[in-house]
Structures are given as structure tokens and as C-alpha cells.
XYZ file of C-alpha atoms in Angstrom:
761
model
C 0.187 -0.078 -0.290
C 1.461 3.396 -0.578
C 2.256 5.758 2.610
C 0.588 9.154 3.276
C 2.881 9.903 6.000
C 6.209 10.764 3.885
C 6.667 13.889 1.748
C 4.955 16.548 4.224
C 6.721 19.304 6.142
C 6.959 18.798 9.684
C 3.806 21.216 11.155
C 4.556 24.939 12.268
C 4.159 24.467 16.450
C 0.510 25.617 16.626
C -0.380 28.653 18.901
C -1.348 26.750 22.165
C -0.913 29.569 24.881
C 1.510 27.161 26.670
C 1.391 23.598 25.303
C 2.993 21.982 22.415
C 1.492 18.915 20.913
C 3.929 16.297 19.362
C 3.374 15.901 15.669
C 3.711 11.820 16.065
C 0.421 10.231 17.690
C -0.897 6.561 18.439
C -4.280 4.945 17.073
C -5.010 2.741 19.493
C -8.124 0.413 18.451
C -9.394 -3.062 18.923
C -8.748 -6.055 16.489
C -12.396 -7.270 16.113
C -15.199 -5.543 14.766
C -17.393 -3.484 17.457
C -20.670 -4.831 16.105
C -19.638 -8.175 17.757
C -21.044 -7.146 20.803
C -24.530 -6.809 19.259
C -24.382 -10.723 19.082
C -25.042 -10.693 22.983
C -27.972 -8.650 23.294
C -31.448 -9.208 22.889
C -33.563 -6.484 22.526
C -37.160 -8.585 22.197
C -36.298 -10.467 25.411
C -35.761 -6.783 27.199
C -39.283 -5.284 26.152
C -40.929 -8.588 27.355
C -38.594 -8.375 30.810
C -40.427 -5.001 31.006
C -43.776 -6.169 30.481
C -43.311 -8.761 32.668
C -41.957 -6.095 35.406
C -44.880 -3.950 34.853
C -47.286 -6.134 36.832
C -47.753 -9.331 39.414
C -49.692 -11.649 36.727
C -48.094 -15.070 37.491
C -49.215 -15.912 34.026
C -47.400 -13.260 32.909
C -44.292 -14.152 34.855
C -44.365 -17.687 33.358
C -44.668 -16.495 29.822
C -41.298 -14.284 30.562
C -39.517 -17.443 32.126
C -40.166 -19.488 28.884
C -39.167 -16.436 26.465
C -36.241 -16.210 28.984
C -35.320 -19.738 28.691
C -35.583 -19.549 24.800
C -33.759 -16.411 24.598
C -30.747 -17.837 26.817
C -30.659 -20.961 24.956
C -30.381 -18.856 21.543
C -27.791 -16.624 23.223
C -25.874 -19.977 24.395
C -25.754 -20.887 20.238
C -24.405 -17.274 19.779
C -21.581 -17.714 22.167
C -20.703 -21.230 21.066
C -20.618 -19.314 17.503
C -18.228 -16.757 19.276
C -15.906 -19.432 21.188
C -15.659 -21.405 18.015
C -14.495 -18.667 15.803
C -10.609 -19.044 14.923
C -9.919 -15.169 15.367
C -11.582 -15.755 19.236
C -9.775 -18.780 19.765
C -6.407 -17.704 18.767
C -6.976 -14.350 21.033
C -7.443 -15.864 24.153
C -5.146 -18.144 23.731
C -2.612 -15.668 23.387
C -3.837 -13.963 26.397
C -4.192 -17.275 28.510
C -3.306 -20.428 26.647
C -4.781 -22.854 29.084
C -8.511 -21.394 28.973
C -8.648 -23.240 25.071
C -8.646 -26.625 26.915
C -10.202 -26.022 30.171
C -13.113 -24.070 29.529
C -13.469 -23.114 25.627
C -13.326 -26.764 24.142
C -15.539 -28.074 27.625
C -18.477 -25.349 26.634
C -18.268 -26.690 22.861
C -18.419 -30.134 23.499
C -21.321 -29.555 25.757
C -24.534 -30.696 23.804
C -26.861 -27.701 22.483
C -29.808 -29.327 23.672
C -28.118 -29.585 26.925
C -30.154 -27.699 29.702
C -27.797 -24.765 31.361
C -26.138 -25.492 34.723
C -23.551 -23.526 36.709
C -20.643 -24.332 34.855
C -21.799 -23.591 31.654
C -22.934 -20.138 32.489
C -19.793 -19.546 34.327
C -17.998 -20.410 30.840
C -21.159 -18.402 28.797
C -19.850 -15.026 30.927
C -16.199 -16.276 30.491
C -16.667 -16.139 26.732
C -18.673 -12.916 26.924
C -16.092 -11.034 29.012
C -13.402 -11.998 26.756
C -15.623 -11.059 23.492
C -16.306 -7.463 24.569
C -13.345 -6.640 25.384
C -11.863 -7.675 22.121
C -15.036 -5.632 20.224
C -14.853 -2.639 22.387
C -11.575 -2.390 24.296
C -8.797 0.128 22.953
C -6.052 -2.043 23.899
C -2.241 -2.275 22.898
C -1.569 -5.536 23.059
C -1.376 -8.663 19.994
C -3.363 -8.620 17.107
C -6.254 -7.909 18.790
C -4.998 -4.453 19.694
C -2.417 -3.539 17.334
C -0.548 -0.309 17.275
C -0.888 2.462 14.461
C 1.618 5.381 14.384
C 0.137 8.783 12.663
C 1.202 12.271 12.777
C -0.949 15.522 12.486
C 0.177 18.577 10.296
C -0.882 21.430 8.666
C -3.062 19.764 5.685
C -6.907 21.001 6.009
C -8.115 17.236 6.159
C -7.494 14.677 7.225
C -6.317 11.122 5.399
C -6.306 7.251 6.473
C -5.283 4.777 4.115
C -6.291 1.228 5.885
C -4.213 -1.833 4.239
C -5.743 -4.962 3.025
C -4.742 -6.769 6.236
C -4.915 -6.172 10.228
C -1.579 -6.160 11.263
C 1.154 -4.837 9.123
C 3.487 -6.774 11.096
C 4.186 -8.603 14.819
C 6.664 -9.716 17.333
C 6.996 -11.746 19.850
C 8.650 -10.866 23.025
C 9.893 -12.842 25.901
C 8.695 -11.411 29.425
C 11.819 -10.211 31.284
C 10.969 -12.145 34.395
C 11.151 -15.462 32.365
C 14.962 -14.398 30.873
C 15.759 -13.317 34.491
C 14.696 -16.677 36.167
C 16.607 -18.155 33.387
C 19.422 -16.253 33.966
C 19.428 -17.205 37.660
C 20.209 -21.086 36.638
C 22.466 -20.386 33.605
C 24.306 -18.110 36.280
C 24.623 -21.182 38.960
C 26.501 -23.256 36.345
C 30.003 -24.666 37.684
C 32.640 -22.405 36.395
C 30.684 -19.434 35.328
C 30.776 -16.801 38.008
C 34.618 -16.271 37.359
C 33.891 -14.899 34.094
C 30.888 -13.008 35.306
C 31.454 -9.161 36.135
C 31.015 -8.493 39.917
C 29.277 -4.864 40.539
C 29.238 -2.363 43.038
C 25.778 -1.828 44.339
C 24.773 1.688 43.352
C 23.731 2.681 47.485
C 27.360 1.800 48.445
C 29.793 5.022 48.703
C 33.697 4.292 48.763
C 35.673 6.975 50.323
C 39.189 6.500 50.387
C 39.623 2.703 52.146
C 35.929 2.858 53.829
C 32.636 2.010 52.762
C 29.682 4.171 53.423
C 25.914 2.827 53.576
C 22.548 4.643 53.636
C 22.149 2.952 57.187
C 24.834 1.503 59.540
C 28.261 2.831 60.870
C 31.043 2.872 58.016
C 33.132 -0.317 57.443
C 37.053 0.222 57.217
C 38.550 -2.195 54.219
C 42.105 -3.562 54.142
C 44.462 -2.768 51.160
C 42.878 -5.882 48.979
C 39.571 -5.165 49.738
C 39.574 -1.472 49.143
C 41.389 -2.651 45.603
C 38.961 -5.164 44.770
C 35.754 -3.382 45.740
C 36.785 -0.659 43.599
C 37.633 -2.531 40.391
C 34.184 -3.674 40.796
C 32.772 -1.681 38.293
C 30.333 -4.508 36.143
C 32.934 -4.290 33.360
C 35.621 -6.319 34.657
C 35.448 -9.880 34.698
C 35.966 -11.260 38.333
C 39.059 -13.724 36.515
C 40.418 -10.219 35.593
C 40.895 -9.164 38.679
C 42.816 -11.966 40.647
C 42.831 -15.201 41.777
C 41.446 -17.474 44.579
C 42.051 -14.351 46.849
C 39.952 -12.242 45.416
C 37.140 -14.794 44.750
C 37.171 -15.244 48.360
C 37.071 -11.139 49.036
C 33.926 -10.720 46.232
C 32.515 -13.734 47.963
C 32.187 -11.748 51.126
C 31.476 -8.757 49.180
C 28.481 -10.567 47.220
C 27.100 -11.754 51.013
C 27.021 -8.270 52.781
C 25.147 -7.101 49.633
C 27.669 -4.394 48.617
C 27.933 -5.791 45.046
C 26.031 -8.095 43.006
C 28.202 -11.046 41.478
C 25.997 -12.818 38.638
C 24.188 -12.017 35.562
C 22.327 -8.779 35.878
C 19.986 -8.117 32.888
C 19.099 -4.279 32.287
C 15.413 -3.843 31.270
C 15.198 -3.899 27.709
C 12.176 -5.610 25.162
C 15.257 -7.915 24.212
C 16.556 -9.659 27.765
C 17.228 -12.673 25.487
C 19.979 -10.402 23.623
C 21.655 -9.130 26.562
C 21.971 -12.642 28.179
C 23.744 -13.887 25.341
C 25.930 -10.633 25.422
C 26.921 -11.664 28.936
C 27.528 -15.024 27.949
C 29.721 -13.866 25.028
C 32.142 -12.926 27.198
C 33.058 -16.350 28.402
C 36.168 -17.399 26.708
C 36.036 -20.948 27.501
C 33.992 -22.194 24.580
C 32.687 -25.539 25.911
C 31.565 -23.485 29.339
C 30.128 -21.138 26.617
C 28.136 -23.406 24.587
C 27.303 -25.527 27.784
C 25.659 -22.249 28.670
C 24.383 -21.009 25.804
C 21.965 -24.595 25.347
C 19.279 -23.223 27.303
C 18.783 -19.796 25.854
C 18.908 -21.508 22.516
C 16.304 -23.671 23.292
C 14.260 -21.019 25.008
C 14.644 -19.237 21.520
C 13.689 -21.786 20.039
C 10.466 -22.233 21.581
C 9.642 -18.404 21.002
C 10.084 -18.773 17.299
C 7.444 -21.765 17.146
C 5.332 -19.632 18.976
C 5.742 -16.897 16.319
C 5.216 -19.273 13.375
C 2.021 -20.646 15.235
C -0.694 -19.422 12.311
C -4.102 -20.346 14.581
C -4.901 -21.328 17.974
C -4.162 -25.132 18.204
C -0.729 -24.235 16.750
C 0.094 -21.769 19.440
C -1.407 -23.845 22.476
C 1.020 -26.699 21.280
C 4.165 -23.903 21.047
C 3.033 -21.987 24.240
C 2.534 -25.249 26.397
C 5.691 -26.332 24.839
C 7.810 -23.605 25.653
C 6.105 -24.058 29.353
C 7.294 -27.641 29.479
C 10.761 -26.508 28.336
C 10.945 -23.291 30.754
C 10.181 -26.153 33.476
C 12.488 -28.701 32.474
C 15.209 -25.883 32.493
C 14.327 -23.437 35.470
C 12.122 -25.920 37.620
C 9.671 -22.632 37.298
C 6.392 -22.586 36.249
C 5.793 -20.616 32.792
C 2.906 -18.632 33.880
C 2.959 -16.720 37.281
C 0.574 -13.551 38.687
C -2.772 -15.931 38.183
C -6.011 -13.773 37.906
C -4.389 -10.789 37.556
C -5.400 -8.517 34.526
C -1.658 -7.434 34.048
C 2.069 -8.199 34.782
C 3.377 -10.366 32.389
C 1.587 -13.841 33.241
C 3.282 -16.209 30.745
C 6.474 -16.164 29.020
C 5.715 -14.360 25.984
C 3.724 -11.872 24.521
C 3.230 -10.292 21.115
C 3.098 -7.207 20.151
C 1.394 -5.827 16.243
C 2.255 -2.957 13.919
C -1.673 -2.253 12.527
C -2.300 -1.908 8.764
C -2.918 1.672 8.706
C -1.721 4.804 7.453
C -3.033 8.092 9.156
C -2.424 12.137 9.061
C -4.488 14.367 10.993
C -5.100 18.041 9.907
C -6.431 20.943 11.039
C -10.122 19.753 10.596
C -9.290 17.645 13.821
C -6.611 19.929 15.670
C -8.687 22.794 15.511
C -11.417 20.428 17.157
C -9.291 19.668 19.998
C -8.248 23.123 21.425
C -10.313 22.676 24.875
C -8.158 19.844 25.902
C -5.593 22.786 26.598
C -8.456 23.993 29.082
C -7.967 20.374 30.770
C -4.401 20.755 30.434
C -3.785 23.908 32.677
C -5.975 22.179 35.390
C -3.384 19.156 35.299
C -0.724 21.460 35.548
C -2.429 23.024 38.775
C -2.656 19.101 39.971
C 0.576 18.503 39.067
C 2.353 22.119 40.741
C 0.347 20.991 44.069
C 1.900 17.367 44.001
C 5.734 19.317 43.354
C 4.898 21.543 46.793
C 3.613 18.591 48.775
C 6.968 16.721 47.490
C 9.512 19.906 48.341
C 8.274 20.312 51.336
C 8.418 16.290 52.333
C 11.850 16.060 50.945
C 13.192 19.517 52.841
C 11.984 18.310 55.818
C 13.343 14.442 55.654
C 16.761 16.229 54.260
C 17.245 18.574 57.345
C 16.564 15.612 59.537
C 19.287 13.499 57.720
C 21.767 16.179 57.563
C 23.131 18.015 54.660
C 24.699 18.011 52.076
C 24.274 14.392 51.834
C 24.507 11.478 49.387
C 21.416 11.025 46.930
C 21.305 7.021 48.625
C 21.310 8.504 51.755
C 17.877 10.766 51.402
C 16.580 8.033 49.189
C 16.593 5.600 52.074
C 15.102 7.756 54.404
C 12.474 9.988 52.111
C 10.881 7.155 49.876
C 8.075 6.433 52.289
C 7.270 9.909 53.615
C 7.506 11.420 50.295
C 5.079 8.511 48.697
C 2.300 9.184 51.842
C 2.658 13.140 51.486
C 2.078 13.904 48.019
C -0.841 11.073 47.770
C -2.246 13.114 50.581
C -1.464 16.395 49.116
C -3.156 15.115 45.633
C -6.358 13.417 47.135
C -6.989 16.854 49.128
C -5.880 18.511 45.880
C -8.214 16.465 43.817
C -11.811 17.526 45.970
C -10.219 21.244 45.492
C -9.783 20.490 41.673
C -13.739 19.566 41.445
C -14.741 22.547 43.390
C -13.143 24.635 41.027
C -13.930 22.941 38.035
C -17.417 23.429 39.257
C -17.203 27.329 39.951
C -16.014 27.533 35.971
C -18.655 25.154 34.205
C -21.307 26.317 36.385
C -23.074 22.893 35.658
C -27.101 23.465 36.357
C -28.592 21.418 39.327
C -29.680 18.023 37.900
C -28.111 18.437 34.506
C -27.089 15.464 32.266
C -25.564 17.671 29.734
C -23.546 21.126 30.071
C -22.634 23.255 26.603
C -19.632 25.881 26.906
C -17.360 27.769 24.455
C -13.300 27.709 24.772
C -13.581 31.574 24.408
C -15.620 31.636 27.566
C -14.079 29.233 29.380
C -10.195 30.510 28.746
C -10.853 33.537 31.221
C -11.914 31.728 34.169
C -9.894 28.746 33.968
C -6.687 30.893 33.401
C -7.370 32.351 36.913
C -8.909 29.147 38.602
C -5.859 27.345 38.133
C -2.838 29.813 37.688
C 0.404 28.440 38.536
C 4.086 29.112 37.182
C 4.696 25.840 35.757
C 3.586 21.954 36.569
C 6.246 22.053 39.421
C 9.552 19.033 37.768
C 10.330 18.736 34.202
C 8.856 15.506 33.730
C 5.397 16.705 35.006
C 5.608 18.840 31.574
C 4.510 16.072 29.696
C 0.708 15.546 29.485
C -1.178 12.569 27.500
C -4.409 12.751 26.462
C -6.663 9.980 24.880
C -9.007 11.216 22.630
C -11.561 9.571 20.561
C -13.328 10.658 17.413
C -17.155 10.381 17.293
C -18.434 10.271 13.393
C -20.102 8.137 11.271
C -17.037 7.832 8.948
C -13.725 9.854 8.025
C -15.988 11.434 5.377
C -18.155 12.886 8.435
C -14.614 14.415 9.794
C -13.734 16.178 6.626
C -17.014 17.658 6.405
C -16.768 18.615 9.904
C -19.465 16.457 11.181
C -17.580 14.701 14.342
C -16.834 15.237 17.783
C -14.118 14.789 19.612
C -14.505 12.400 23.071
C -11.782 12.399 26.134
C -10.732 9.603 27.291
C -8.185 9.283 30.097
C -5.585 11.800 30.423
C -2.331 10.766 31.549
C -0.551 13.154 33.726
C 3.462 14.089 34.256
C 4.252 11.716 31.532
C 4.451 10.966 27.701
C 2.781 7.689 27.185
C 3.725 7.418 23.962
C 7.467 6.336 25.661
C 6.267 3.053 26.401
C 8.283 -0.243 24.682
C 5.332 -1.623 23.278
C 4.520 1.570 21.475
C 8.148 2.480 20.548
C 9.089 -0.769 19.246
C 6.455 -0.824 16.818
C 7.132 2.656 15.381
C 8.575 2.670 11.834
C 11.275 5.008 12.988
C 11.969 5.018 16.500
C 14.584 8.093 15.890
C 12.093 10.128 15.206
C 10.748 10.220 18.614
C 14.245 10.945 20.128
C 14.169 13.917 18.130
C 11.086 15.185 19.608
C 12.401 14.612 23.212
C 15.494 16.945 21.930
C 13.059 19.418 21.195
C 11.511 19.200 24.748
C 14.626 19.040 26.738
C 17.924 20.414 24.429
C 19.889 19.723 27.407
C 20.617 16.058 29.100
C 18.013 15.281 31.441
C 18.656 13.601 35.178
C 16.297 10.343 34.919
C 15.863 7.531 37.773
C 17.096 4.227 35.873
C 13.664 1.889 35.172
C 12.860 -0.246 38.716
C 13.276 -3.845 38.405
C 9.344 -4.269 39.406
C 7.086 -1.890 40.234
C 3.303 -1.149 40.395
C 0.940 -4.000 38.681
C 0.301 -1.681 35.775
C 4.275 -1.445 35.216
C 6.421 -4.314 32.782
C 9.203 -3.931 30.672
C 6.310 -3.201 27.852
C 5.569 0.102 29.775
C 8.671 1.237 31.019
C 10.233 4.063 28.761
C 11.918 3.948 25.682
C 12.512 7.650 24.894
C 15.570 7.773 27.137
C 18.254 9.364 24.899
C 22.183 8.194 25.225
C 22.973 11.764 26.760
C 20.243 11.886 29.223
C 22.035 10.743 32.856
C 20.510 7.709 34.590
C 20.310 7.235 38.505
C 20.377 3.631 40.057
C 19.293 3.208 43.727
C 18.856 -0.294 44.446
C 19.358 -2.517 41.611
C 21.139 -2.852 38.325
C 19.138 -2.382 35.256
C 21.202 -0.303 32.823
C 23.982 -1.662 31.491
C 27.697 -0.795 33.448
C 29.152 0.776 30.870
C 26.651 3.025 29.498
C 27.788 6.372 29.142
C 26.380 8.888 31.910
C 25.168 6.228 34.500
C 25.710 7.455 38.245
C 24.680 5.052 41.391
C 22.804 7.144 43.413
C 26.053 6.965 46.085
C 27.867 9.719 43.674
C 25.041 12.365 43.261
C 25.272 14.757 46.410
C 22.001 16.579 47.421
C 22.524 20.378 48.472
C 20.149 23.007 49.723
C 20.511 26.595 47.977
C 18.197 29.560 46.855
C 15.899 27.450 44.756
C 15.511 24.408 47.245
C 17.329 21.239 46.811
C 19.467 20.049 43.933
C 21.154 17.191 43.247
C 24.838 17.771 42.426
C 26.801 15.591 39.766
C 29.975 14.384 40.293
C 31.161 16.707 37.205
C 29.159 19.349 39.278
C 26.317 19.383 37.240
C 23.070 20.798 38.894
C 19.261 19.595 39.095
C 16.559 19.858 40.742
C 16.035 17.190 43.235
C 12.405 15.911 41.954
C 13.928 15.048 39.053
C 15.027 11.792 40.470
C 11.700 11.398 41.988
C 9.764 11.545 38.845
C 8.674 7.919 38.586
C 7.544 8.335 41.897
C 5.509 11.656 41.581
C 3.881 10.317 38.184
C 2.468 7.101 39.681
C 0.540 9.290 42.549
C -0.797 11.608 39.894
C -0.843 9.630 36.635
C -4.949 9.570 36.636
C -5.719 12.030 39.489
C -7.622 14.458 36.432
C -11.322 14.215 37.408
C -13.514 17.025 36.392
C -15.937 16.085 39.288
C -14.048 13.471 41.760
C -16.472 12.297 44.132
C -19.732 13.075 42.596
C -22.471 10.594 42.100
C -23.387 12.186 38.792
C -21.524 14.031 36.402
C -22.998 15.544 33.025
C -21.644 15.387 29.948
C -19.898 18.705 29.232
C -19.220 19.776 25.960
C -16.700 22.293 24.883
C -17.302 23.728 21.312
C -16.800 20.152 19.465
C -14.977 18.574 22.349
C -16.722 16.298 24.946
C -14.526 16.646 27.847
C -16.353 14.649 30.106
C -18.807 11.552 29.428
C -21.855 11.489 31.698
C -20.605 9.337 34.499
C -22.707 7.511 37.547
C -21.221 6.101 40.632
C -22.735 3.851 43.253
C -21.514 1.990 46.199
C -22.418 -1.726 45.467
C -24.745 -1.720 48.094
C -26.642 0.597 46.538
C -27.377 -1.888 43.531
C -29.364 -4.469 44.909
C -30.156 -7.051 41.719
C -26.705 -8.446 42.219
C -27.777 -10.423 45.187
C -30.476 -11.797 43.132
C -30.244 -15.597 42.995
C -32.916 -16.446 40.101
C -31.245 -15.326 36.806
C -34.476 -14.232 35.020
C -35.913 -12.179 38.272
C -32.015 -10.620 38.390
C -32.104 -9.640 34.267
C -35.495 -8.066 34.921
C -34.405 -6.009 37.949
C -31.098 -4.958 36.537
C -33.227 -3.323 33.874
C -35.476 -1.965 36.263
C -32.944 -0.603 38.412
C -31.085 0.777 35.598
C -34.218 3.005 34.496
C -34.462 4.177 37.968
C -30.677 5.352 37.952
C -31.328 6.810 34.845
C -28.432 4.956 33.026
C -28.366 4.551 28.994
C -28.605 0.800 27.796
C -25.388 0.653 27.076
C -22.384 1.946 29.493
C -18.886 0.949 31.145
C -18.606 -0.441 34.288
C -15.259 -0.048 36.482
C -14.600 -0.979 39.750
C -11.180 -0.126 41.204
C -9.051 2.211 40.105
C -6.921 -0.584 37.996
C -9.163 -3.127 37.225
C -10.723 -2.868 33.321
C -13.991 -1.303 32.069
C -16.587 -3.628 31.282
C -19.171 -3.304 28.505
C -22.691 -3.490 29.668
C -25.893 -3.772 27.291
C -28.671 -4.385 29.597
C -30.578 -6.134 26.779
C -27.817 -8.711 27.128
C -28.558 -11.484 30.228
C -24.847 -12.429 29.873
C -23.566 -9.018 30.199
C -26.001 -8.326 33.329
C -24.626 -11.534 34.414
C -21.138 -10.515 34.404
C -21.895 -7.002 36.063
C -23.572 -8.674 38.898
C -20.535 -11.039 39.341
C -18.580 -8.133 39.555
C -20.850 -6.275 41.741
C -20.746 -9.159 44.290
C -16.925 -9.512 44.066
C -16.844 -5.713 45.563
C -16.804 -4.551 49.122
C -20.295 -2.939 50.294
C -18.743 0.449 50.209
C -16.671 0.144 47.258
C -17.686 2.865 44.363
C -18.310 1.561 40.917
C -18.096 4.058 38.298
C -20.576 3.722 34.759
C -19.680 5.881 31.798
C -22.329 6.400 28.595
C -20.856 4.532 25.697
C -19.408 7.430 23.648
C -18.774 7.407 20.870
C -21.619 4.779 20.428
C -21.500 1.930 17.821
C -22.856 3.630 15.024
C -20.098 6.780 15.557
C -16.615 4.881 14.376
C -14.653 6.198 11.918
C -11.933 3.363 11.798
C -12.702 0.337 9.827
C -10.851 -2.654 9.379
C -9.565 -4.583 5.828
C -13.010 -5.735 5.538
C -14.735 -2.268 5.957
C -16.377 -3.213 9.657
C -16.191 0.014 12.356
C -13.630 -0.721 15.079
C -13.190 1.541 18.181
C -10.161 3.821 18.325
C -8.759 6.118 20.324
C -6.034 8.671 19.479
C -3.060 9.088 22.147
C -1.765 12.155 22.053
C 1.430 13.350 23.746
C 1.828 17.701 24.949
C 4.544 19.608 26.542
C 3.873 22.272 28.779
C 5.815 25.596 27.838
C 5.429 27.003 31.305
C 8.241 25.523 33.645
C 10.705 24.635 31.570
C 13.889 25.638 32.801
C 16.312 28.102 31.089
C 17.944 26.387 27.880
C 15.534 23.602 28.160
C 13.125 24.055 25.019
C 13.795 24.683 21.680
C 11.932 27.663 20.185
């Protein structure tokens, strides 16, 4: 297919009154047709349910039960058709390859005439849950959530070309935990340790012949110990440092946790390459081949997985990989059972969508109201920054400065998380109050309409701060959806922009899962250069973190010129230029507050090294009406900046406890009507759970919702959000012309708060 992305000049920076939009953006979309969810609904059954609920006539209830039984039997057949489809089975296998033999195939083997029992209802709900996600969730995983990269520029109208296939290319990656486990086993091979490079822990400071640690008294070393410890740079192999006497010293250092003397793999999408590079330094050919053999076997398993063309072959390949992995490591090939995130299996697939898109001024003019929200987000980040600075200053003065960053980090991490979290929780309440004053929603309104021009002065006044508070907080990442019947409607201006999530203090385009699918990743780094012409000071990626954090979501947009700080783990190659142990950085107080002073005298704002901690707290802090039981739809010009939302405590939704399936369906519809919800919504319980699509015409989706409600604590808040765009206003199509849900992931850069010389004009 012909690309439409090349041959255009980069867009001139738009007049954004404080924000610049990256010219690159991501098209996230489902890999299945959105209309597939209609197979789960029965509008006629819904009408019968409402008729049965209108009175207490036993005969009417009996008729409804018969209608319900016939409808659920027909629904079971539709679910069988879904479960039998090759694409569904292929997607499920990628997510959990044990489900096909344990749940999907037994469901398909059940005779269609057999009465439904509890086990089969559970399997129906399982299949429906996966199906609604594949049809309506804008994921970024596998062929059922392929990633498309697009651009915007100054052309008047958007242009999109969809290819003749869904996936342009795909790559199978190892989960990093699996290769880490293999590295542990290989690292225990007799004779290998002397070929490995011991490496000082980043929190350890060597001053002359004395070791200083964040906690505990200093330890004096003899000359041999001092020489050896100083030589543990992660590059020199143990055998190059000396003989048996040195080996004994190294073993003692490892026991004290002053060094690591093992295979330390960096955090990277390709950990197997890093392991192979470590083993390539073994000059003993026989030993090297013995150590490479397990890696060769595991990589052969990955190649078999990549070749698998259908669910059956994929199941066999993944099961074989589990077996080989267990033989090699003694560990299970799966982990984190029951979690929605966290890299549960040995491998995963990421795919690039076969689409070329360039968006023009028709779209970019409509997104201007997003900058109003960005001003509010800037204020939220500034509140977090103020709390962080106050907390760090208090800890700094308690520790006694100047001090090593490693000392401050160990003492500050807990108080910092608690202090900033409390400050952001309080700020979100004030945030909602300020937005209410700006937007002036009438009591009980379901929709509020305003214009950018009328709101801008009030927003400027309500959220007036000099900047977002720290360097990384200059990034803001909104997910925007286009509500239009097709791309021609966009060209005609017959569309709305719908704001989904807004991620604070992070450029969410940075994730490995996106960057690995970009045709020219170096282009993205050039955009970073425009934002930060000078080197940044950044924390090195952690070995582990929050549930949602994995290698897939770690940043791939760190430049070679940036300085990286390691704290407790080695996650960056030892020979990387600009890598610094936290013990080598001094924290001082000056007229600007606390600064991190590097060995070469370069000074950085101390918050830069805590940027990931702060991001975790503020990432999803934006909510126009946090805590409100009902939030109206808010429309600013052609942008829906807030979808209509309802919140209920689990105990306030009584139909979930109804044991009779037919009565539950009737009660759910009656509750929806009384609560004022539309027939189709997204429901979400908790801050990390995935939203679930609910159609109140669907008994099986009502059952899924009821199960979610029963699993929640009585006082837990559950959110319901209107389906917008609806199924008739999806502009993106697949290779067959079927409509697909999608969102555009943008990156914005705040011009305020940039240090002198840190932003290109």
C-alpha cells in the first residue's frame, strides 16, 4: 500500500498558549469489529422483561420465563459460534493458553440441547467477558489490539488509508521475568562465576578505604578489599581481578550485599539479547556453549510460537515452551494467576496495525478545548510538587545535609509517597470545586455546553500556577476519540472529539510496546530533543513496580545523553555513558531549594530523580467532578471533555444478589431505568480494573456485571460511563470495512516551567 505519511513538512508549532502537541500520535484500536457485541444482546427479550415487571400476573411471569429460557438458549448458541471462531480462539490463547482446553473446548463439547448449569453459565460469562473486550477495548497488545502510528500536520483535512490486512507486522517478545529466571539458573553453572563481572551496589559509597552505606556504621577495608571493591565496575570480569584470594573477597562482598556477582540483565524489550551478550564474554568455548544451550532452546520455543498460525498450533507451541522452561529452570511458565496485568506468561505479542494516517487541521482545531483541561492538570501537578518539596526538605534537614542521594532516598521514599498522596487526594477535591465554579453546571443537568472562548479566562484564573512543578510533569498525554460515522464525516466537520483518559506527568508514547512498533523510533527521540535540548537527570527503570508497570510500559525514549541514576538494582548496562550510582550524587540546599549535584558539578532539580514516584501518584488524578454521584456530559465547542458518569456503592445496586437469573435480568433493567443510566454503558470497579461493557438487553452481560458487584466491598464505589462514541459513530474500519473502536493517544508538552535553555523555540 502507498504511505501517505511521507513527503510533508513537519507542522509548525500551533499557537497553544502554553502547550505544544507532538506531531506523532498513536492510533489504538480493537482488532475485532465493534458490532460483534450486538451478538450478546436481545432487545426483544428486554421488552418482554419490562412487560413482566409491569405487573404481578403469575401467567405473565410464566410466559416471560419461557421467553427467557428460549432467549438464553439462543444466546448460548451465539456464544458457541463466538467461542468456535478461529480469531477468538487465537486471541484467547495469547492471553491464557490454558483456557482453550480447560474452558472453551468443554463449552463447545456441551450438546446444544443440554440444560444450562452453573458451570456452563460461568463459561458463557467468561466467553462474553473476553468478547466484549476484544470488540470494544482500545488495547495495545497482540493482533486484537494492534498499534498504529500516525502524524498530524497543517493539511486542511485528515487522510487515512487502511491496508488489506489488520496487522502489518508482529513481534513475539519474552517476558523479562522469564529470562531473568533463566539467567539465575545459567548463572549457577559451575565455573561460570569467574567469567561474570561483579558490580558495586549503587547505594554504596567508597571513600578512600572506607565503605559508607545509607544505614549502618562505616566499614574500614584492608588494602586488598579496597582495591577489589573499587574494581567492581560491572565491566571487568572476576577472573581479571585476581585469583582465589580475590574470589573469596568477592564472595564476602556479595554476602554483605555490597556487590552483585551474578548475571544482571538490563530492563529491555530484548532481555535474551542481553543474556547472550553476557555469555559471549566467556572465553571457555565448552562452558560458553553449555551456558548458551538453555537460551538456544528457549529461543527455539519462541520461534515456534511466532510461526503458529492458529489457536491449536499456538496452544501447542506455548505449552511446549512452558514444558521446556520448567525443564530448564524448575519454575512454572505462568505467574500472577488472576491478575489482569503483570506479564503472566513466558511470551507476548505486539503488533503494528496496517494503517497510514495523517490528521489535519479539521481535527486539530477541534481539540483546542483539551488545553483547558491541561491547565487544570498543570495545577494538580504543581500541588504534588509543592508537597514533594516540603516533604523532601523536612527529610533532608532531619538526615543532615549536604548528603549522598542514596542516604536521602532511603529515608525519604516512604514519607514522600504518603505526603504527596495525601496532598493529591486533597487537591482533587479542590480541583473538582474549581471546575464546578468554572463550568457552572445547573443542578441535575445531564449535559453542559460551553465554549472555549468563554471558559479560557476563568480557567486561567482558577488554575494559575507558574508551571507543573518538575521537568517530567511538563508532559501530558490525553487519549482522544473521534465520534463520527466515517472519515468523510470528519472531513465535513460532522464529528465530535471525546476525551477519554488524561495521563499526567508522563509522555505515554514512551512505552516500549509503542516505540517497538514505530517505523522510525529515532524520530521520537528527536521530539524529545526539542522538548529538552539539555541532558535530563532520570531515575533508572526499576526491576519491578506497580501492577500495571512492566517492561512493555517502561520508557524507550531515554536518550544516550540523558543521565540515569540507579538506586537499589542494576537495570542499566554498567558501561552506559552517563550512568550514575545514587551514592555519587550529592544533595544540597540552595536558594532554589534542594538540588542534586553530579560528580562533574552539574546541578539538577532534586524532584527529577523522584519523577517516577511522583508520576505514579498523579498519573490518573484528573477528574472534573471527583466524588460526585452523577457527572453530566460536558461539551466545549466540538469536544466532549467529560462523558456522563454515574457512581454507586456496591450495596446500592441490589439486583446483584438476586439468585434467580430471570428475575436478576428484570431487576437489573428496572434499576437501570430508575438510576437514569443509558441502555449501554461501561462499568468499572476499582482504579486498576479494566472497564467492562454492559448492555442491559444482554442477560449474559448483566450476569457479568452482577458478578463484578458481588466481588466488590459493600462501600466500594463503582463507576458507570456512557458509551460515547456509540457503535454508529466509529470512523476507523478494518480491512473488511467493519467499524472498530479506536482512540488517538497524543503527547502534549507544557511550555511553562521549562528551565532556561531546556526547550527549543
